[in-house]
Short mmCIF file of C-alpha atoms in Angstrom, two decimals:
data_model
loop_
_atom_site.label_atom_id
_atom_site.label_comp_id
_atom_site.label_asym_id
_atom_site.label_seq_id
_atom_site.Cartn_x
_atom_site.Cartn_y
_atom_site.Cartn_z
CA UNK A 1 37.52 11.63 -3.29
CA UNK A 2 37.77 15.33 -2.70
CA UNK A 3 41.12 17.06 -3.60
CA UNK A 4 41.92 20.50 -4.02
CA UNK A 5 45.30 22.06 -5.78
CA UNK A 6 48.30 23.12 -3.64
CA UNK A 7 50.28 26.39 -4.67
CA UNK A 8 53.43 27.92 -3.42
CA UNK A 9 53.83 31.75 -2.55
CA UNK A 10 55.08 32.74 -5.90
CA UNK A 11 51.62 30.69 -7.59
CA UNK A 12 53.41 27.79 -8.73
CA UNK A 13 51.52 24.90 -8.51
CA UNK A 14 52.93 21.63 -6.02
CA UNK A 15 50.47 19.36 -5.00
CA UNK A 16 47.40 17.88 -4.83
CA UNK A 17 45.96 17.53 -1.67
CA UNK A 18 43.12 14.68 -1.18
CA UNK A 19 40.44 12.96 1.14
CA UNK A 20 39.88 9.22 0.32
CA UNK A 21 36.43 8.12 1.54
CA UNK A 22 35.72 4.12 1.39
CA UNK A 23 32.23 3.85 0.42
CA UNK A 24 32.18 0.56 0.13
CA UNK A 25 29.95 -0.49 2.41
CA UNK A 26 27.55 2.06 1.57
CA UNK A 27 27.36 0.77 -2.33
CA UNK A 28 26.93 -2.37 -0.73
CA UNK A 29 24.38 -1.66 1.35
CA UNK A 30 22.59 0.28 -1.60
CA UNK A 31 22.93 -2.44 -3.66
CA UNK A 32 21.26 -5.10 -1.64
CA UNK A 33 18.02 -2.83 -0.61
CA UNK A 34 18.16 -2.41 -5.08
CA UNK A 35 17.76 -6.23 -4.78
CA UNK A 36 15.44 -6.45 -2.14
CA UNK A 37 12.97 -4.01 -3.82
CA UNK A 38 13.29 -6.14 -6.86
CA UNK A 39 12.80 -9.20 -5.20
CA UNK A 40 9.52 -7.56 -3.55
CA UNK A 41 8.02 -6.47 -6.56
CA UNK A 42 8.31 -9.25 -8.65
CA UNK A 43 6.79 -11.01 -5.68
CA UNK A 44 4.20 -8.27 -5.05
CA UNK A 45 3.80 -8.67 -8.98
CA UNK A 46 2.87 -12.55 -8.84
CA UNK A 47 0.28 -12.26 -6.18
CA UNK A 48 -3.30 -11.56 -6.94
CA UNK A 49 -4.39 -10.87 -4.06
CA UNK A 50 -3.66 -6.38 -3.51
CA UNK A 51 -1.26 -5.34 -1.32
CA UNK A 52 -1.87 -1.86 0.02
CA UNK A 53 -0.35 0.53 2.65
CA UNK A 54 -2.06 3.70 3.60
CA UNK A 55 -0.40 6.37 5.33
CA UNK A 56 -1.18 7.52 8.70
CA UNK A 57 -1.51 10.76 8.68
CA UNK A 58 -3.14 12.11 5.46
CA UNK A 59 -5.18 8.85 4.83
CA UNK A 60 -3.68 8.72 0.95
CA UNK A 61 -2.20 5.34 -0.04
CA UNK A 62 1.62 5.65 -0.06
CA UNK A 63 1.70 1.85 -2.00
CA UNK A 64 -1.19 -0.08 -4.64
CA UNK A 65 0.34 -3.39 -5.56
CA UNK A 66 0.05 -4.34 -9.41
CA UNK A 67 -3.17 -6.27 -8.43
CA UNK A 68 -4.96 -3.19 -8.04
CA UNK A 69 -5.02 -2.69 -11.56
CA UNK A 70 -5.33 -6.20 -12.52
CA UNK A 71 -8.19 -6.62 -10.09
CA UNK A 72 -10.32 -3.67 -10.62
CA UNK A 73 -8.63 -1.86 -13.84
CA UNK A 74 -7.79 1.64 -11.56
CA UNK A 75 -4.79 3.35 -11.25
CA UNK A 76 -2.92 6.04 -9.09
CA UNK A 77 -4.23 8.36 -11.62
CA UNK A 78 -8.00 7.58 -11.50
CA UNK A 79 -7.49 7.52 -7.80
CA UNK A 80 -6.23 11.13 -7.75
CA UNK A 81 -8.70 12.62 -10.42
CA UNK A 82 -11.50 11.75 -7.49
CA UNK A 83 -10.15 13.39 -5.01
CA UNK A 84 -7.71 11.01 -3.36
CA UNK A 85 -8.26 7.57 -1.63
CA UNK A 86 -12.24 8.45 0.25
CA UNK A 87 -13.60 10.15 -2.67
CA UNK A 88 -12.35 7.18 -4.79
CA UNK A 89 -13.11 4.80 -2.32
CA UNK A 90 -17.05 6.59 -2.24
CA UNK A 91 -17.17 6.57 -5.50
CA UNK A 92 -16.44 2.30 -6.06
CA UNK A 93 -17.55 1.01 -2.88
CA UNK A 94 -21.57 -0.40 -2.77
CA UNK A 95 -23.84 -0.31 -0.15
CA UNK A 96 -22.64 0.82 2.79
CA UNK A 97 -20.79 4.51 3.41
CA UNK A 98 -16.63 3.14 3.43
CA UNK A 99 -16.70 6.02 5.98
CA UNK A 100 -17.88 3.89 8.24
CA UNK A 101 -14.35 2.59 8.83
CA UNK A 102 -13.47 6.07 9.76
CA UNK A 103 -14.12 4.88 13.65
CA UNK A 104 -12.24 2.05 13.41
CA UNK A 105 -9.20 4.59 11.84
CA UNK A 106 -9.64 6.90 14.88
CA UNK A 107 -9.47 3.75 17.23
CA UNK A 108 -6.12 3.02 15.59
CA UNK A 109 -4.60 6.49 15.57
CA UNK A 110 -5.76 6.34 19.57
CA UNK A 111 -4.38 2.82 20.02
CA UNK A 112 -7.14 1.04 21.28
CA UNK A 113 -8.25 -1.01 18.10
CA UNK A 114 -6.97 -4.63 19.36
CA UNK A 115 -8.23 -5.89 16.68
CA UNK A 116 -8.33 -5.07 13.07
CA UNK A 117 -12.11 -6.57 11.78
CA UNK A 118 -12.12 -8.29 8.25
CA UNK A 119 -14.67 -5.67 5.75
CA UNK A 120 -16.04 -7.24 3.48
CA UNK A 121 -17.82 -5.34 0.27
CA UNK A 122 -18.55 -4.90 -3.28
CA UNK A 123 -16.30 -3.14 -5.89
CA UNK A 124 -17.26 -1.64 -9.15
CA UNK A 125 -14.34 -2.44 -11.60
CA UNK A 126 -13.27 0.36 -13.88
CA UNK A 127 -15.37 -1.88 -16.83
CA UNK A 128 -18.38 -1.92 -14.86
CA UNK A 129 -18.44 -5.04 -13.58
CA UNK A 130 -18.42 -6.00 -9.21
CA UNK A 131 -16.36 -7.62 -7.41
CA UNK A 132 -16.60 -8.89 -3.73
CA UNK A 133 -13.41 -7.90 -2.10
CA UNK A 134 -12.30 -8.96 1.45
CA UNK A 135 -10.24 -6.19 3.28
CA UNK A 136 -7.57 -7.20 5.93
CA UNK A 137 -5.27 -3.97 7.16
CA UNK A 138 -2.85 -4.17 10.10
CA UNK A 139 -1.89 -0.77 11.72
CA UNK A 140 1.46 0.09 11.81
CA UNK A 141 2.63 2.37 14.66
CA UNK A 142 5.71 4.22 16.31
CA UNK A 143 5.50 4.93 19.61
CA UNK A 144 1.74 5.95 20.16
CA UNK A 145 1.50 7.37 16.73
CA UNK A 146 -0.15 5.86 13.66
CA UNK A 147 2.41 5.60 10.68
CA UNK A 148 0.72 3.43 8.46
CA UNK A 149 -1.66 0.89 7.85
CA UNK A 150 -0.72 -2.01 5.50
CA UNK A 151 -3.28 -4.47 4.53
CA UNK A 152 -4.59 -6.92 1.75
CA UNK A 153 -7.81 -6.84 -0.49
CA UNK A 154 -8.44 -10.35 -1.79
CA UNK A 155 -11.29 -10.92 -4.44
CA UNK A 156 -13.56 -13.19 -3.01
CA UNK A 157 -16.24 -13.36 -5.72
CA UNK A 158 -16.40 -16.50 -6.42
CA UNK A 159 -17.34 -17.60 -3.38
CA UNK A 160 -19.31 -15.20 -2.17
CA UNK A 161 -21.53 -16.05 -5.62
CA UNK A 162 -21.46 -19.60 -4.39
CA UNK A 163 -22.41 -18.45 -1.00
CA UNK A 164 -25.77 -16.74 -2.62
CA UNK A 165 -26.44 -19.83 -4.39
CA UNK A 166 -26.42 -22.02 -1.33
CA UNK A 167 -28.58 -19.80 0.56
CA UNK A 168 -30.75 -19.59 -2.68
CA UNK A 169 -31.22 -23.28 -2.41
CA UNK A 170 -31.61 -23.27 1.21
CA UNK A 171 -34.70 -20.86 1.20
CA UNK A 172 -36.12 -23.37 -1.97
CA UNK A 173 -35.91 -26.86 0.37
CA UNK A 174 -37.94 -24.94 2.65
#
């Protein structure tokens, strides 16, 4: 509602003039994407595996799931006290450089990645322990332009430990 006050020549006060405005579809609309974002983090919450979305410009994640924390004990925070997402991502990642994705980023800012390839490496957890963890990241683009990538980290220790021990007792029959 907007109104102002109305006043004759000699000052005297007559009216109130008004604008009604029916917002109601707009509180409507506001309050069902409030109970969409709910319903996606409370499903985002349940999952274990880590939902992630990186954005495609500056390369920072824009969105950590709860499993990122539940998975490898880090937070936003730790994140930014290294530096942002590579000098975190350095800094956990074993074995080979994570930079060596930076290719397949370019191919997906250019457009020609047709494929996204599943990475597979080992984590250090905040408490010191490792954990295998399988990365799967779709790119998300307008027009030619990158906007995002959104992907999935899923812990796959356990059976990459049970894929050691097979090939452990596969050199042994020999």
């Amino acid at each position: 509602i907007l109104c102002r006050s109305v006043f004759n020549d000699k000052n005297k006060f007559v009216a109130i003039e008004g604008i009604v405005r029916d917002v109601t579809e707009r509180k409507q609309s506001e309050d069902a994407l409030r109970k969409s974002e709910e319903t996606l983090a409370r499903i985002t919450g349940a999952i274990s595996d880590i939902i992630y979305s990186v954005n495609g410009t500056t390369g920072e994640f824009e969105y950590l799931s709860p499993a990122f924390e539940k998975t490898l004990g880090y937070t936003q925070a730790d994140i930014h006290s290294l530096g942002g997402r590579w000098p975190f991502l350095l800094s956990v990642i074993d074995g080979d450089d994570p930079g060596e994705r930076d290719p397949v980023t370019n191919d997906m800012r250019r457009r020609s990645l047709t494929t996204i390839p599943v990475w597979e490496r080992w984590w250090k957890c905040k408490d010191g322990t490792r954990r295998f963890i399988e990365d799967y990241s779709v790119p998300i683009y307008d027009g030619d332009r990158l906007v995002r990538v959104d992907g999935v980290l899923r812990d796959i220790t356990d059976r990459r430990l049970a894929e050691e021990e097979v090939e452990k007792e596969r050199i042994l029959l020999r």
